[in-house]
C-alpha positions as a printed Julia matrix, in Angstrom:
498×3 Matrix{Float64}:
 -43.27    2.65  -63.9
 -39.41    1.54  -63.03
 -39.06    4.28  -60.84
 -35.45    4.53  -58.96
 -35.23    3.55  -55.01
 -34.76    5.93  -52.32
 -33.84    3.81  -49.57
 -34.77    6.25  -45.9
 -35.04    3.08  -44.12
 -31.24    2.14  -43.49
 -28.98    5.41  -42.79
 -25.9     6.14  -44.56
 -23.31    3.23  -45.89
 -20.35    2.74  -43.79
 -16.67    3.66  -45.0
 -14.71    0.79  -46.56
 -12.46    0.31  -43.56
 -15.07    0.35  -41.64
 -17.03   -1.93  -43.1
 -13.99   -4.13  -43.28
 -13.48   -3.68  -39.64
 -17.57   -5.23  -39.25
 -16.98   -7.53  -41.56
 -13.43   -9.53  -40.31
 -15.46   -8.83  -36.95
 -18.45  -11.05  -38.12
 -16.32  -13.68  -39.65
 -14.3   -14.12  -36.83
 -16.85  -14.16  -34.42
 -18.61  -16.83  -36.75
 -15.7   -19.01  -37.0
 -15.12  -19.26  -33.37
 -18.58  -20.03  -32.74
 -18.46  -22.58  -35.24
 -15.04  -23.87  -33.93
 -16.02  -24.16  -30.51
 -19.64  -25.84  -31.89
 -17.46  -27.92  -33.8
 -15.11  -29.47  -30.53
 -18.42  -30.2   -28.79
 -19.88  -31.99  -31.67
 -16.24  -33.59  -32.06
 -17.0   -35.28  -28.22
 -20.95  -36.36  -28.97
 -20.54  -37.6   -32.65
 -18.22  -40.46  -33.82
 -15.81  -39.99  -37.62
 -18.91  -41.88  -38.84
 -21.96  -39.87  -37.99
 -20.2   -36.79  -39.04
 -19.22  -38.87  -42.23
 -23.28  -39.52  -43.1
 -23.99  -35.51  -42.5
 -20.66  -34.49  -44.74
 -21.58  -36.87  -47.52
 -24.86  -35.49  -47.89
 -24.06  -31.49  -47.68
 -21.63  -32.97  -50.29
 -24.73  -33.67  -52.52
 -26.43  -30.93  -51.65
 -24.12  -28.35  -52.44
 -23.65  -29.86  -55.84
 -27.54  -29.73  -56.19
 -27.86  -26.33  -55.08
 -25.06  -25.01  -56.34
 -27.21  -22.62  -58.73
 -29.48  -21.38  -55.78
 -27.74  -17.71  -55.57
 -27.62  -17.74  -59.39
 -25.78  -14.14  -58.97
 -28.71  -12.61  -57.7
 -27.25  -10.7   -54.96
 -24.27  -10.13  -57.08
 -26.61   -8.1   -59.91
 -28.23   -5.64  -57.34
 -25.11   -4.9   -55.94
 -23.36   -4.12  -59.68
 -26.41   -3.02  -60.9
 -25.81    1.21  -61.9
 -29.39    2.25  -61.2
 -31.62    0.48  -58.5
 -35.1     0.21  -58.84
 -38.4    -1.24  -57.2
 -38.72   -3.59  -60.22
 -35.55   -5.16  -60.1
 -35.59   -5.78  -56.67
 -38.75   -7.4   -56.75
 -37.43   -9.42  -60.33
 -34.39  -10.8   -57.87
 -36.98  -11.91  -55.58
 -38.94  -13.57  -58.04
 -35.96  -15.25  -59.33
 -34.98  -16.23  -55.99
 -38.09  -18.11  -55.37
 -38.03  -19.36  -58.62
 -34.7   -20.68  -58.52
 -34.71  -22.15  -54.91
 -37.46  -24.01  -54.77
 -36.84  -25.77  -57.85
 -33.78  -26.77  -55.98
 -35.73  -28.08  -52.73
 -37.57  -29.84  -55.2
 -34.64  -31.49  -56.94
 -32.94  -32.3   -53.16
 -36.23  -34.1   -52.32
 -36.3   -36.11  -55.47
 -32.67  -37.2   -55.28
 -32.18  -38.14  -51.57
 -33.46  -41.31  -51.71
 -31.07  -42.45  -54.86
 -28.39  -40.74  -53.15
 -28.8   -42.39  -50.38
 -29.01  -45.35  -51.91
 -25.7   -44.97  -54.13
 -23.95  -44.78  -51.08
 -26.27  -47.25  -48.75
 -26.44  -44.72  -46.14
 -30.4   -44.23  -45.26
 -29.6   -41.55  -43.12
 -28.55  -39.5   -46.24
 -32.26  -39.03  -47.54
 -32.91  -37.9   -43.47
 -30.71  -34.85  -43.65
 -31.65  -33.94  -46.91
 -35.14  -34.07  -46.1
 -34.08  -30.97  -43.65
 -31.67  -29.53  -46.04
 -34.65  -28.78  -48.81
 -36.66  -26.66  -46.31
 -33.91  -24.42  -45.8
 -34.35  -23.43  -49.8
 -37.97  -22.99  -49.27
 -36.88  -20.26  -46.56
 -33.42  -18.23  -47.76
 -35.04  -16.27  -50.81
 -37.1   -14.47  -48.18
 -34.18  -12.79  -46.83
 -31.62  -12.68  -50.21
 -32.77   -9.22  -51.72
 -32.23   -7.35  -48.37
 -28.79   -8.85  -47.99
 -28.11   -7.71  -51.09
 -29.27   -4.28  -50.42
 -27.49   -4.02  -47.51
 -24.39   -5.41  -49.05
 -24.22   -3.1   -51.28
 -24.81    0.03  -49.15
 -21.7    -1.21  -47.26
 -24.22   -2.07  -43.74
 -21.9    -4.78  -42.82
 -22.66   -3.49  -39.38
 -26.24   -4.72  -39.84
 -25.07   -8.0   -41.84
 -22.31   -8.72  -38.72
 -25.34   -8.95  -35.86
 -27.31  -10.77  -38.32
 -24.83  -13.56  -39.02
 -23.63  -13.82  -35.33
 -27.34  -14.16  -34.21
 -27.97  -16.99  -36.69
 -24.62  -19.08  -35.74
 -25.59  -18.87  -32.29
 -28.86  -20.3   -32.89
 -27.47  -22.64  -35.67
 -24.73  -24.16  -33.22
 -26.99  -23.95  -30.05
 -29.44  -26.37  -31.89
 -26.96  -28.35  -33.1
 -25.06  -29.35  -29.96
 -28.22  -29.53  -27.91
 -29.74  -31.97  -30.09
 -26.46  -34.11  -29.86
 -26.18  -34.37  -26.56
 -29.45  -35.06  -26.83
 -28.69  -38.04  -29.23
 -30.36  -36.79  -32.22
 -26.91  -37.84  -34.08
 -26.43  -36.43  -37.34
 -29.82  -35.35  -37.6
 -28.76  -32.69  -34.63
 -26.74  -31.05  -37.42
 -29.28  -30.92  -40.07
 -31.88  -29.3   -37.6
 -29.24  -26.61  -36.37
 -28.93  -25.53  -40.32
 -32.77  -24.98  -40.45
 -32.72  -23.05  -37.1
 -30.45  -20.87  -38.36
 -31.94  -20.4   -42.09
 -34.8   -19.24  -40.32
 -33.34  -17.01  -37.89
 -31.12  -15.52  -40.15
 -34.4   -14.58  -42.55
 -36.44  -13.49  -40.22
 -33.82  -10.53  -38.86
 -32.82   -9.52  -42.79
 -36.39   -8.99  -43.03
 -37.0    -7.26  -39.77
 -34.32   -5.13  -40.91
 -36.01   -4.38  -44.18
 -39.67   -4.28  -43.09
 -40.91   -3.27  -46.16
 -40.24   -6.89  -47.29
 -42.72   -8.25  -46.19
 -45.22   -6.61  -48.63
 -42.6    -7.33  -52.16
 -44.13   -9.44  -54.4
 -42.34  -11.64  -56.63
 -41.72  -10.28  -60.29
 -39.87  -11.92  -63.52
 -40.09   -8.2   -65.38
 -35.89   -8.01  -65.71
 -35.38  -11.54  -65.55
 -33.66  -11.72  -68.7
 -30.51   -9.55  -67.4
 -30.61  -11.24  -63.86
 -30.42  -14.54  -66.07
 -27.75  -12.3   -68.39
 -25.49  -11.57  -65.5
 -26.13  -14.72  -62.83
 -26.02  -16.99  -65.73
 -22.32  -17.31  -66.22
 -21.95  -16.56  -62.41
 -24.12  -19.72  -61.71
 -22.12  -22.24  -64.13
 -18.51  -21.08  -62.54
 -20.64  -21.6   -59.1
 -21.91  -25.26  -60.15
 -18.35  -26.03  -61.7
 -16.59  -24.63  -58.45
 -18.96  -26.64  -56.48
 -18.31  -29.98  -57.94
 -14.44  -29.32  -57.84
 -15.16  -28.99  -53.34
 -17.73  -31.24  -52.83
 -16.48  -33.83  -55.84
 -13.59  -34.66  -54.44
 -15.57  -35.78  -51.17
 -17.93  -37.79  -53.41
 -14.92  -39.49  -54.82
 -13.03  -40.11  -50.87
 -16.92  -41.08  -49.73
 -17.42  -43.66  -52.68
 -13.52  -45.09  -53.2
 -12.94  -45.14  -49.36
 -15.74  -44.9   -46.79
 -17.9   -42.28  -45.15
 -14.91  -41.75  -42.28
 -12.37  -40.44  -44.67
 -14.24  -37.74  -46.17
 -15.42  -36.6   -41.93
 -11.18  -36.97  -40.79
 -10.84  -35.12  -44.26
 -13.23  -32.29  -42.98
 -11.19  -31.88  -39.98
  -8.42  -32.06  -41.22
  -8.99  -29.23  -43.29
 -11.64  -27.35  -40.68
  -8.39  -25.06  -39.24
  -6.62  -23.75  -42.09
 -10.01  -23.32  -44.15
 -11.51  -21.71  -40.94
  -8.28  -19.28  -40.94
  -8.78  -18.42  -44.52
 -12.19  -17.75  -44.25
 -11.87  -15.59  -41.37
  -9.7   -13.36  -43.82
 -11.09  -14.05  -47.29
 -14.85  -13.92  -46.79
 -14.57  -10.15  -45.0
 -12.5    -9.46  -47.62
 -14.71  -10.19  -50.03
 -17.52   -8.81  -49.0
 -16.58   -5.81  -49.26
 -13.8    -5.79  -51.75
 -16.5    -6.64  -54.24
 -19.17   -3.39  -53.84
 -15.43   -1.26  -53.22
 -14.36   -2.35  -56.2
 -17.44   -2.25  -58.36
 -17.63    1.11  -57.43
 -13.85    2.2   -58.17
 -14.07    0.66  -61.75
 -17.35    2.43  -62.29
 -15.45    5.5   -61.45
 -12.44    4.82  -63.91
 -10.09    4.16  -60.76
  -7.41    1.58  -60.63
  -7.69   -1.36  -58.49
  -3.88   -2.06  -58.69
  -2.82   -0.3   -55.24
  -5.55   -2.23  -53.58
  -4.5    -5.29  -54.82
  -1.2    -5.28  -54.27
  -2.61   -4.3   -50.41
  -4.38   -7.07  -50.18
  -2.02   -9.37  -51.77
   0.57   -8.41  -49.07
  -1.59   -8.2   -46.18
  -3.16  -11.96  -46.92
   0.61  -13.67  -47.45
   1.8   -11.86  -44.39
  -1.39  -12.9   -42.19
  -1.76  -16.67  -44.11
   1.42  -18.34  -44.37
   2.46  -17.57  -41.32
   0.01  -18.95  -39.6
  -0.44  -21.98  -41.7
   3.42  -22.89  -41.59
   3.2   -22.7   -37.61
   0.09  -25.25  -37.78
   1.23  -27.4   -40.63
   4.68  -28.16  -38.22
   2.49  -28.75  -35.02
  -0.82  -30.5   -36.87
  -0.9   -33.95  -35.12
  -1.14  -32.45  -31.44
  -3.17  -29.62  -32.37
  -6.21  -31.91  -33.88
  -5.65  -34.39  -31.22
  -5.48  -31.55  -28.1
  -8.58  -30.04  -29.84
 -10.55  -32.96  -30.9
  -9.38  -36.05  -29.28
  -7.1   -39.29  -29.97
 -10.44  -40.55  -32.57
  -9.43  -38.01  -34.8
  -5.53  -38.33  -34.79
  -5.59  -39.16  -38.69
  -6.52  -35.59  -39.6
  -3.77  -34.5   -38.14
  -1.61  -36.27  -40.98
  -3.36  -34.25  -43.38
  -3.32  -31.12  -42.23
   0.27  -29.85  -43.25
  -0.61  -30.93  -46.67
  -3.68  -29.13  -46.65
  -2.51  -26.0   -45.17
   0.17  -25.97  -47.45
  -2.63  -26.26  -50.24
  -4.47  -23.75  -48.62
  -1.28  -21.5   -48.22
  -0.09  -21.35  -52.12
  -3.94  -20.0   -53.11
  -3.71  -17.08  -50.84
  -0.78  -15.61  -53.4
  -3.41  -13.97  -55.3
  -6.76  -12.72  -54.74
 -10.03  -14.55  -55.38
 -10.64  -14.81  -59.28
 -13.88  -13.87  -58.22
 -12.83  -10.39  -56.24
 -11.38   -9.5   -59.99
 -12.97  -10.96  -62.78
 -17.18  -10.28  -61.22
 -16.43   -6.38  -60.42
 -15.4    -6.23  -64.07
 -17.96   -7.76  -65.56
 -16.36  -10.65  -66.76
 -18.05  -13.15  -65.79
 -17.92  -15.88  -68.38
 -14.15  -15.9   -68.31
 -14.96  -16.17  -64.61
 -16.51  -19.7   -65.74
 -13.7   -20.61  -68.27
 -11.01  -20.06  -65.16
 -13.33  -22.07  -62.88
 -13.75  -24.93  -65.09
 -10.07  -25.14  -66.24
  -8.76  -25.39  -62.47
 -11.84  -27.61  -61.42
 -10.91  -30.53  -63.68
  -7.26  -30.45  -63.3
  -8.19  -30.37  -59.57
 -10.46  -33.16  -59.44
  -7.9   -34.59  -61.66
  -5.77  -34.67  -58.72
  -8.07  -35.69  -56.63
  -9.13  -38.72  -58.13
  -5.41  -39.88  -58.63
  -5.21  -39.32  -54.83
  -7.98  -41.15  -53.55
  -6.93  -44.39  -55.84
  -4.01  -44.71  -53.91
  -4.86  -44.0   -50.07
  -6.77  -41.03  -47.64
  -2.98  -39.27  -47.09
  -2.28  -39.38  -51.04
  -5.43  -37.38  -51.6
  -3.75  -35.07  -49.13
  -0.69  -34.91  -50.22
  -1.79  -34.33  -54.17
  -3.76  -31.18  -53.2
  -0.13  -29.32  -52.9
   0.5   -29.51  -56.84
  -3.28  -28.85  -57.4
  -3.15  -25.64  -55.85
   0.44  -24.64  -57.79
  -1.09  -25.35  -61.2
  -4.52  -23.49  -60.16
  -1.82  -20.24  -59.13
  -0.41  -20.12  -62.6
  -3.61  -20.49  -63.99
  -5.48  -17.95  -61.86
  -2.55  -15.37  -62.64
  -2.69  -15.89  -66.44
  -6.11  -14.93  -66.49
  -6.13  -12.55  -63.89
  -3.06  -10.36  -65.09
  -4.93   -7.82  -67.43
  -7.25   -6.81  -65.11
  -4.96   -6.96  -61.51
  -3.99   -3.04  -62.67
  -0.52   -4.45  -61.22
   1.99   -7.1   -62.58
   4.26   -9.75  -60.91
   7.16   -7.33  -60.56
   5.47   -5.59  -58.12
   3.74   -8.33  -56.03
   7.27  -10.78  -55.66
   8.64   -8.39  -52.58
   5.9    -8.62  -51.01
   6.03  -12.3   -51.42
   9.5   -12.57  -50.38
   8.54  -10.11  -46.86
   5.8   -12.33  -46.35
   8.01  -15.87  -46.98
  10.57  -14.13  -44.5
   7.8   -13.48  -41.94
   6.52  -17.01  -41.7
   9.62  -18.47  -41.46
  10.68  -16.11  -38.45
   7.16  -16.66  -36.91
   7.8   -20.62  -37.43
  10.94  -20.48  -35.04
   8.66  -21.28  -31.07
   6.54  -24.18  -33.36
  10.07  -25.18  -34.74
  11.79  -25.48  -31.22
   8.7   -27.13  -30.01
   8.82  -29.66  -32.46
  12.71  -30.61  -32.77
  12.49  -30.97  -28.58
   9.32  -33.2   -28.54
   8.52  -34.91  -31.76
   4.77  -35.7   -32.89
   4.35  -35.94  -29.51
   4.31  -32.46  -28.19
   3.06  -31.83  -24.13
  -0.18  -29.63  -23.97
   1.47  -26.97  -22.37
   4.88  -26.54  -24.75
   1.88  -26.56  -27.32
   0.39  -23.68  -25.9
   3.35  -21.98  -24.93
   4.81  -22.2   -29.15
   1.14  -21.41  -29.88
   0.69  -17.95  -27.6
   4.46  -17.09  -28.4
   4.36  -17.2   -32.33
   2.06  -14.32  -32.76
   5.37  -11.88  -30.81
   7.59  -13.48  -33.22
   4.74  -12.59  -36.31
   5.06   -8.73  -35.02
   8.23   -8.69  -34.63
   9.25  -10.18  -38.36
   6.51   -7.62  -40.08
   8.19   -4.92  -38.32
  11.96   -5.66  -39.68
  10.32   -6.48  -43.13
   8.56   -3.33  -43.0
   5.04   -5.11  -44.18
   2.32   -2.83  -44.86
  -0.01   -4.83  -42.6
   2.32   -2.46  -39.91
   0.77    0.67  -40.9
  -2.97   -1.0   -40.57
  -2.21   -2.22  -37.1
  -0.6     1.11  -36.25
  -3.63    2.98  -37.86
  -6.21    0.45  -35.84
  -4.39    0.84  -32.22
  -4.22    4.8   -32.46
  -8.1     4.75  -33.15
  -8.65    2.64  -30.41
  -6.93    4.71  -28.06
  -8.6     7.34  -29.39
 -12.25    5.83  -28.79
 -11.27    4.86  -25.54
 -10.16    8.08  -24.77
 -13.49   10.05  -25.78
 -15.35    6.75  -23.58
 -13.45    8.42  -20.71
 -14.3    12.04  -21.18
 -17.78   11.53  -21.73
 -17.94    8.92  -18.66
 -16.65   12.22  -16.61
C-alpha cells in the first residue's frame, strides 16, 4: 500500500526568511572556504596542473550531467509524499548514477587521449566513485529541502567543504598534484552522505524501488535534457579553450571567472534553494509570485552589479594580490566576465520560474536556444585568442536576457514596467559604490599598491549603503528588518545570561 509519510523524525520546517537566512549562511560560508582552499592551491599548483583537473571535471560534468535527473526536484513538487516514491527516487538514483560512473570509467581513457593528457583518465578514475556514493544521501536532501531544514542542509554542506578542501590542500602540499583535488571531491562525497543519512536514520533500511518511475522519468525527463544542454553550454566552451588553445587557458579562464561566479553563487544558490519549495508552494495555493519577483529582482541588481563593477575596474591587482604574478592573465578577463556575469542577474533563474510551474520542457527549449547561441560565441572567441573568448561572453549574456525574458514574461506575475526602476536604483547604486575603486584606479593605473587596494575595497561597501539609502532600495528594509532582530537576540542573550 502507497501509504502517505508522516515524517516525526525532523521537527517543524523553518520560515522562508529563515531558511533564507541558513541558506545565504551556508553558501557563504562555502564559498569562503572554497576561496581560501582555492589561494592555497593557487601557491602549490602551477596554471597547468589546475588545467589537467579543469579539463577533466569539464568532461565529467558533460557525462554526468543527467545524474540528478530531477529527482530531488519531483519529491519536493510532488503534492502527496509517500514511502513508495521516496524509495522509487532512490531506485532511480542508483539507477541513474551508476550508469554514469560506468560511462566516466569507459571514457577516461579516450578522453584522455583526445587531449594527450594521461592524467585525465587519473582524476576521472576518482571522479566515478563519487557517483557510486551521492544517491545514498539524494532522497534525504530532498526531504529536507523541501521541509525548508536548510538549517540541517547548512551544517551538512559546511562539514563536507571542510573536509573536501582540507584533503585537497593537504595532499598538495603534499605533492599529490592534481590528483590532491580529485581525492578532496571523494572526501567530501562521502562525508557529505554519510551526515544526510545520519540525519535521516531511517535510510539506511530504504530499499531501492522503480514502482513510480514512470512520473520521476515524466517530470526529471525534460529537467535532465535542459541539465545536459546547460551543461555542455559551461563545460563546452572549456572543451573548445582546452582543445583550440591549451590546458592553461581554460585554468587562467577558471580564475578568472572564480570571483564574480563565487559572488553570484553566494546569492543565487540560497536563493534558489529556497525560492523553489516557496514558490512551489505559493502556486499550489493560487498565489502570485509577482511581488516576490520583483523582490528578488531588485535585491540581486542592487547586491550584483555593484559589486561586480567595483571588481571589474580593479581586476588585474585583485587576481594578482590574491593569487600571485603566475596568474596575472586572469585578471584581463575578469571585467569581461563580470560584466557577463552582471547582465544575467537582471532576471531570475529560468529555472526559479519555469520548474515551480511545471513547465519544464519549455525549461529545455529556453536552455537549448541560449546554449547554442552561447557556444556560438564561444567558439568565435576562442578562434581568435584567450581575451576574445572573454570579451564575446558580454553579447552572449545580452542575447540570453532577451531570450530568458521572452519566455519568462507570462509566468513572472510582473512585467518590465515594473522591474526598469528598480533597474535604474540599482544602475545608480553601482555607479555611486564604483566612486573609492574609481579614484583608486585613475591615481594608480593597473598597478594599484596593496594597501590603496584594500582601502577602495573596505570603503566601497559605505558608499553601497549609502547609495541604497538615497535610492530608497528595498534591500533597506531587509537590512533594517535583519539588524533590529539581531539586537533583539542579543538582547534576550543578555537577560537570560543574568
Amino acid at each position: 500500500m502507497d501509504s502517505k509519510l508522516e515524517s516525526p523524525e525532523v521537527p517543524q520546517s523553518l520560515s522562508t526568511r529563515k531558511s533564507l537566512a541558513w541558506s545565504f549562511s551556508q553558501e557563504a560560508g562555502q564559498n569562503i572556504l572554497r576561496f581560501i582552499g582555492s589561494i592555497a592551491i593557487a601557491r602549490l599548483l602551477t596554471p597547468d596542473e589546475v588545467g589537467v583537473f579543469a579539463l577533466a571535471m569539464a568532461a565529467n560534468f558533460l557525462i554526468s550531467s543527467l545524474q540528478s535527473f530531477g529527482i530531488g526536484a519531483y519529491l519536493v513538487r510532488a503534492r502527496e509524499l509517500t514511502h513508495d516514491r521516496i524509495r522509487t527516487t532512490f531506485g532511480m538514483s542508483l539507477l541513474v548514477s551508476w550508469s554514469i560512473a560506468a560511462l566516466v570509467l569507459l571514457a577516461r581513457h579516450p578522453i584522455a587521449e583526445l587531449y594527450d593528457t594521461p592524467g585525465i583518465a587519473d582524476v576521472l578514475l576518482l571522479v566515478a566513485a563519487t557517483f557510486f556514493i551521492n544517491p545514498f544521501g539524494q532522497p534525504a536532501q530532498a526531504l529536507l529541502t523541501r521541509e525548508l531544514r536548510f538549517d540541517i542542509l547548512h551544517h551538512i554542506g559546511l562539514a563536507s567543504v571542510i573536509i573536501s578542501i582540507g584533503t585537497s590542500v593537504g595532499l598538495a602540499f603534499l605533492g599529490l598534484s592534481y590528483m590532491a583535488l580529485a581525492w578532496g571531491m571523494v572526501a567530501g562525497s562521502a562525508v557529505q552522505a554519510a551526515l544526510l543519512i545520519a540525519v535521516r536514520r531511517d535510510h539506511l533500511r530504504l530499499r531501492p524501488s522503480l514502482r513510480h518511475w514512470r512520473e520521476v522519468a515524466q517530470f526529471g525527463g525534460w529537467l535532465s535534457a535542459g541539465s545536459v544542454v546547460d551543461t555542455f553550454n559551461v563545460e563546452g566552451n572549456k572543451l573548445f579553450l582546452g582543445g583550440l588553445i591549451n590546458p592553461s587557458a581554460v585554468a587562467l579562464f577558471e580564475r578568472g571567472q572564480q570571483i564574480p561566479r563565487i559572488a553570484r553563487e553566494t546569492l543565487f544558490r540560497p536563493l534558489g534553494r529556497v525560492i523553489f519549495p516557496t514558490f512551489a508552494r505559493d502556486i499550489r495555493e493560487g498565489k502570485s509570485i509577482g511581488p516576490a519577483v520583483e523582490m528578488l529582482v531588485a535585491a540581486q541588481t542592487a547586491i550584483i552589479w555593484s559589486a561586480f563593477l567595483t571588481v571589474a575596474i580593479l581586476a588585474k591587482p585583485i587576481i594578482v594580490f590574491l593569487f600571485g604574478e603566475n596568474w596575472s592573465v586572469a585578471g584581463m578577463l575578469l571585467p569581461y566576465l563580470a560584466v557577463s556575469m552582471g547582465v544575467r542577474a537582471a532576471l531570475p533563474q529560468p529555472n526559479q520560474i519555469l520548474t515551480p510551474h511545471g513547465k519544464v520542457r519549455r525549461l529545455f527549449v529556453l536552455t537549448t536556444i541560449v546554449s547554442v547561441s552561447t557556444l556560438v560565441f564561444g567558439v568565435l572567441g576562442a578562434l581568435h585568442s584567450l581575451e576574445m573568448f572573454a570579451i564575446l561572453t558580454v553579447p552572449a549574456s545580452v542575447v540570453s536576457l532577451v531570450m530568458c525574458y521572452i519566455a519568462l514574461r507570462p509566468f513572472l506575475g510582473t512585467d518590465l514596467a515594473a522591474l526598469v526602476p528598480h533597474y535604474l536604483k540599482s544602475l545608480v547604486t553601482a555607479l555611486f559604490s564604483s566612486i573609492p575603486s574609481v579614484t583608486v584606479y585613475l591615481l594608480y593605473g593597473a598597478d594599484v599598491p596593496v594597501h590603496s587596494l584594500l582601502f577602495a575595497l573596505a570603503v566601497a561597501p559605505l558608499f553601497w549603503l549609502l547609495a541604497i539609502h538615497l535610492t530608497g532600495s528595498v534591500v533597506v528594509a531587509e537590512i533594517d528588518l535583519i539588524l533590529r532582530k539581531g539586537v533583539s537576540l542579543l538582547r534576550r542573550r543578555r537577560g537570560y545570561g543574568r
